[in-house]
Amino acid sequence: MEMNRKPLRVLSHTLKRYNFSVGLICLIVLSAEANKCHDTYMRSDGLVSCEEIILPLEVTRSIQNLTLHRYNISVLINRTFSANGTEMDLRALSLQDNNIQVIESCAFCGLPRLLSLDLSHNRLMVVPPGAFYGLEQLRILNLSNTLMTSDASQLPLALSTDNLRDLQSLDLSGNRLEVIPLSGFGNLNLTTLILTNNSIATLDSHNLAKLNEFKEIRVYLSQNPFECKCDKLKEFYNWLKNSSQCADSNELKCAQPEKKKNTHVMDLEKRDMECQNLDARSYVLLGIVLALIGVVFLMVLYLNRRGIKRWLNNIREACRDQMEVYHYRYEQDSDPRLANVAV
């Protein structure tokens, strides 16, 4: 009996060691997977708990909200979030402050149900036409504080894709934009356009006409250095007065000229927009001044007519005497007999 128990104890001990080894191996594998952000990488507060990110990222299909901050992802490659080609169920994706500089074509392919995309506080330099391809249901796009100068010119073409027809909110604040890149917005159903804290001095007739195409759009333009000069502000001022599209119209302030600095644009009066009338009055005033100067000059001439006549006679007599001297010398030099007499 004792002999039968001994093999059993040996077998039990072997099984325990085997189970411990298997468990240790599984733990190592799971740890490695967590470091690669493949499966178990989300903390309770929604932030990524892994130490590094390997692209393309294999995201668990059940995850709907993904936040990746400060991971120094310089390039979003093709299918960044669907490495195996399957469609993911992500609804909100935040990629703030990751030093993203390039978005390759089809970088977001595989995310057809994504509703919100946050790319703020990056350094985008390259945005090809297919950068947002595959985002058929995207509603909110945040590009604040992220566009470089060269990238701003590429944005209209990237937004012109038919995949963004459902885009409703576009945040372009803090990008030092001097003009609104509206050329690619015609296919969008925008209801909110945020352009605060840029370098927009005014909106010309072309931009205003484009904005009028969006009947329900609400535009935010505060913290821009508006030039409150009559030749630059008239159409923009009339649009602010007659349209309700600018949601923060009461917060817009003048930056130029200096005498109107920090004046609210809506507080300006109509006479500030009457450039042509101001110019006409200036020309009339200049004409009157010149006429007065001419009259004074003629009066001076009239009052001094005798002195001027005497001065002219003196000049004429002096010139006559001088010409007679030259004429006499010429006659002597031309007649050789007069020259011999002189010798």
XYZ file of C-alpha atoms in Angstrom:
343
model
C 0.000 0.000 0.000
C 2.806 2.328 0.913
C 4.490 1.530 -2.382
C 1.347 2.611 -4.333
C 1.202 5.985 -2.517
C 4.779 6.909 -3.373
C 4.278 6.995 -7.179
C 1.117 9.057 -6.569
C 3.031 11.621 -4.530
C 5.693 11.834 -7.229
C 3.015 12.288 -9.896
C 1.272 14.991 -7.872
C 4.508 16.859 -7.301
C 5.305 16.660 -11.024
C 1.866 18.013 -11.918
C 2.279 20.930 -9.529
C 5.626 21.829 -11.052
C 4.094 21.575 -14.534
C 1.157 23.795 -13.604
C 3.509 26.346 -12.061
C 5.671 26.377 -15.203
C 2.631 26.755 -17.465
C 1.280 29.566 -15.329
C 4.629 31.355 -15.353
C 4.842 31.073 -19.137
C 1.294 32.436 -19.526
C 2.105 35.341 -17.245
C 5.194 36.199 -19.302
C 3.213 36.008 -22.538
C 0.436 38.215 -21.193
C 2.997 40.722 -19.951
C 4.634 40.803 -23.348
C 1.251 41.314 -25.016
C 0.433 44.160 -22.623
C 3.693 45.922 -23.442
C 2.804 45.747 -27.110
C -0.696 47.119 -26.450
C -2.351 44.204 -28.225
C -4.995 43.146 -25.696
C -4.820 43.996 -21.998
C -3.647 47.607 -22.105
C -6.501 49.792 -20.830
C -6.548 51.222 -17.305
C -9.695 52.046 -15.416
C -9.293 55.767 -16.265
C -9.247 55.001 -19.994
C -5.547 55.665 -20.623
C -3.111 53.190 -22.106
C -1.103 51.261 -19.529
C 1.537 49.760 -21.810
C 5.084 51.025 -21.974
C 5.336 51.330 -25.768
C 3.224 51.139 -28.908
C 4.017 48.963 -31.883
C 2.283 49.948 -35.122
C 0.073 48.753 -36.595
C -1.851 48.519 -33.346
C -3.957 45.408 -32.728
C -6.977 46.752 -30.880
C -9.495 44.433 -29.267
C -12.715 44.707 -31.267
C -14.835 45.247 -28.175
C -13.064 48.519 -27.251
C -15.003 51.608 -28.335
C -13.016 54.477 -26.739
C -9.242 54.619 -27.204
C -6.917 57.326 -25.873
C -3.227 57.468 -26.751
C -1.367 60.523 -25.413
C 2.340 61.439 -25.547
C 3.636 58.320 -27.320
C 5.707 60.162 -29.981
C 3.989 58.532 -32.946
C 5.534 60.480 -35.826
C 3.777 58.608 -38.658
C 0.309 57.059 -38.837
C 0.878 54.221 -41.274
C -1.660 52.463 -43.479
C -4.308 50.726 -41.337
C -2.738 51.873 -38.089
C -5.551 50.460 -35.953
C -6.589 47.367 -37.912
C -3.445 45.388 -38.632
C -5.231 42.217 -39.709
C -7.618 44.010 -42.057
C -10.746 43.476 -39.961
C -13.146 46.304 -39.145
C -12.927 47.588 -35.569
C -15.729 48.907 -33.379
C -13.967 52.070 -32.191
C -16.302 55.063 -31.724
C -13.900 57.663 -30.216
C -10.156 57.931 -30.875
C -7.934 60.538 -29.187
C -4.348 60.999 -30.394
C -3.411 64.258 -28.675
C 0.181 65.380 -28.286
C 1.873 62.453 -30.051
C 4.154 64.506 -32.340
C 2.290 63.127 -35.366
C 3.815 64.639 -38.512
C 2.555 62.419 -41.315
C -0.796 60.736 -41.922
C -0.478 58.165 -44.680
C -3.338 57.341 -47.007
C -5.866 54.942 -45.505
C -4.348 55.370 -42.041
C -7.815 55.063 -40.475
C -9.129 52.319 -42.732
C -10.891 49.665 -40.709
C -12.680 52.180 -38.455
C -15.997 52.644 -40.282
C -17.940 53.330 -37.065
C -15.597 56.002 -35.670
C -17.580 59.089 -34.623
C -14.912 61.314 -33.006
C -11.246 61.806 -33.968
C -8.950 64.076 -31.936
C -5.592 64.963 -33.556
C -4.967 68.151 -31.597
C -1.545 69.361 -30.395
C 0.492 67.507 -33.014
C 2.791 68.774 -35.794
C 1.126 67.635 -39.011
C 3.221 68.333 -42.097
C 1.877 65.806 -44.611
C -1.845 65.130 -45.084
C -2.480 63.346 -48.408
C -5.911 63.308 -50.080
C -6.665 59.829 -48.681
C -5.668 60.638 -45.086
C -9.253 60.382 -43.772
C -10.420 57.655 -46.108
C -12.656 55.054 -44.506
C -14.263 57.318 -41.867
C -17.787 57.110 -43.264
C -19.528 57.963 -39.990
C -17.106 60.555 -38.568
C -18.974 63.437 -36.905
C -16.263 65.346 -34.981
C -12.723 66.146 -36.181
C -10.357 68.112 -33.934
C -7.272 69.574 -35.652
C -6.573 72.400 -33.209
C -2.951 73.484 -32.611
C -1.634 70.887 -35.007
C -1.339 72.234 -38.587
C 1.974 73.432 -39.932
C 2.080 76.089 -42.689
C 2.581 73.607 -45.514
C -0.055 71.267 -44.137
C -2.784 73.929 -44.100
C -2.698 74.091 -47.900
C -3.133 70.296 -48.124
C -6.142 70.195 -45.818
C -8.905 71.193 -48.301
C -8.025 68.334 -50.635
C -7.906 65.867 -47.734
C -11.341 66.994 -46.536
C -12.888 66.854 -49.994
C -13.261 63.075 -49.865
C -16.820 61.754 -50.046
C -16.156 59.674 -46.921
C -16.612 62.748 -44.706
C -20.098 63.689 -45.814
C -21.393 63.228 -42.259
C -18.737 65.472 -40.655
C -20.533 68.069 -38.532
C -17.885 69.675 -36.275
C -14.426 70.802 -37.401
C -11.993 72.451 -34.963
C -9.172 74.429 -36.631
C -8.348 76.741 -33.735
C -4.785 77.784 -32.883
C -3.282 77.039 -36.303
C -2.202 80.566 -37.347
C -4.484 80.394 -40.383
C -4.723 83.631 -42.379
C -7.567 82.407 -44.593
C -10.260 79.780 -44.167
C -9.516 76.639 -46.240
C -13.104 76.469 -47.499
C -12.413 75.107 -50.976
C -12.860 71.502 -49.813
C -15.844 72.026 -47.522
C -18.590 71.919 -50.141
C -19.271 68.213 -49.646
C -19.449 68.423 -45.834
C -22.525 68.905 -43.674
C -20.780 71.180 -41.191
C -22.773 72.693 -38.363
C -19.796 73.870 -36.249
C -16.574 75.447 -37.521
C -14.113 76.635 -34.841
C -11.513 79.137 -36.097
C -10.583 80.888 -32.861
C -7.015 82.005 -32.065
C -5.765 82.153 -35.657
C -4.340 84.984 -37.809
C -7.478 85.854 -39.759
C -7.671 89.612 -40.456
C -11.005 89.599 -42.278
C -13.295 87.445 -44.405
C -13.537 88.399 -48.068
C -16.563 88.002 -50.316
C -15.398 84.561 -51.506
C -15.203 83.130 -47.983
C -18.505 84.712 -46.986
C -20.203 83.230 -50.037
C -18.850 79.798 -49.118
C -20.099 80.132 -45.537
C -23.543 81.110 -46.768
C -23.761 77.732 -48.496
C -24.027 76.121 -45.026
C -27.399 77.283 -43.760
C -27.056 75.776 -40.266
C -23.348 76.387 -39.670
C -22.102 78.156 -36.539
C -18.670 79.788 -36.890
C -16.411 80.807 -33.986
C -13.918 83.596 -34.818
C -12.819 85.175 -31.539
C -9.128 85.854 -30.714
C -8.268 86.761 -34.312
C -6.421 90.031 -35.198
C -9.109 91.738 -37.285
C -8.167 94.783 -39.359
C -10.914 97.347 -38.822
C -10.124 99.360 -41.955
C -13.022 100.401 -44.133
C -11.547 98.844 -47.285
C -11.124 95.445 -45.583
C -14.052 95.298 -43.178
C -17.180 96.509 -44.975
C -18.452 93.164 -46.329
C -17.399 91.305 -43.189
C -19.111 93.907 -40.989
C -22.355 93.661 -42.977
C -22.237 89.869 -42.711
C -21.877 90.038 -38.927
C -24.789 92.473 -38.693
C -27.166 90.622 -41.006
C -26.252 86.978 -40.357
C -26.487 84.759 -37.289
C -23.793 82.319 -38.443
C -21.051 83.801 -36.253
C -21.764 82.447 -32.777
C -19.258 84.707 -30.979
C -19.711 87.902 -33.002
C -19.902 90.019 -29.826
C -16.393 88.881 -28.821
C -14.577 89.926 -32.015
C -12.079 92.766 -31.470
C -10.050 95.043 -33.742
C -6.260 94.785 -33.840
C -5.630 97.433 -36.533
C -5.489 100.392 -36.887
C -3.962 101.367 -33.562
C -6.687 103.891 -32.686
C -9.322 101.155 -32.887
C -7.318 98.438 -31.116
C -9.402 96.277 -28.723
C -12.606 97.883 -30.006
C -15.393 95.383 -30.538
C -16.157 94.990 -34.233
C -19.882 95.082 -33.557
C -19.499 98.472 -31.831
C -18.206 100.165 -34.980
C -20.491 102.653 -36.705
C -21.529 102.870 -40.334
C -19.344 105.884 -40.983
C -16.312 103.680 -40.283
C -17.242 101.694 -43.415
C -17.747 104.685 -45.781
C -14.354 104.631 -47.478
C -15.502 106.177 -50.768
C -17.260 109.140 -49.139
C -14.233 109.779 -46.937
C -11.950 109.774 -49.979
C -14.254 112.138 -51.886
C -14.290 114.637 -49.032
C -10.505 114.425 -48.828
C -10.127 115.231 -52.524
C -12.569 118.139 -52.273
C -10.666 119.561 -49.306
C -7.369 119.205 -51.168
C -8.828 121.052 -54.164
C -10.029 123.911 -51.982
C -6.594 124.254 -50.360
C -4.843 124.322 -53.735
C -7.297 126.904 -55.031
C -6.630 129.147 -52.036
C -2.895 128.835 -52.575
C -3.357 129.790 -56.225
C -5.454 132.854 -55.330
C -2.856 134.024 -52.796
C -0.100 133.594 -55.396
C -2.001 135.662 -57.960
C -2.672 138.389 -55.392
C 1.027 138.588 -54.556
C 1.844 138.933 -58.242
C -0.756 141.663 -58.704
C 0.366 143.701 -55.733
C 3.985 143.565 -56.855
C 3.300 144.096 -60.560
C 5.306 147.358 -60.801
C 8.356 145.960 -59.044
C 8.204 142.839 -61.183
C 7.909 144.962 -64.368
C 10.910 147.079 -63.339
C 12.902 143.946 -62.509
C 12.098 142.460 -65.911
C 13.127 145.711 -67.674
C 16.451 145.742 -65.852
C 17.139 142.171 -66.864
C 16.267 143.006 -70.490
C 18.588 146.037 -70.554
C 21.425 144.057 -68.997
C 20.989 141.320 -71.551
C 20.928 143.903 -74.394
C 24.173 145.524 -73.214
C 25.859 142.186 -72.924
C 24.757 141.150 -76.417
C 26.082 144.440 -77.914
C 29.503 143.781 -76.365
C 29.586 140.270 -77.833
C 28.459 141.623 -81.208
C 31.212 144.297 -81.288
C 33.958 141.781 -80.454
C 32.672 139.437 -83.135
C 32.889 142.180 -85.801
C 36.477 143.004 -84.842
C 37.615 139.379 -84.931
C 35.996 138.770 -88.321
C 37.552 141.870 -90.174
C 41.395 141.546 -90.634
C 41.816 145.286 -91.433
C 40.321 146.243 -88.078
C 42.706 143.796 -86.450
C 45.791 145.516 -88.126
C 44.616 148.972 -87.039
C 44.286 147.714 -83.522
C 47.929 146.469 -83.620
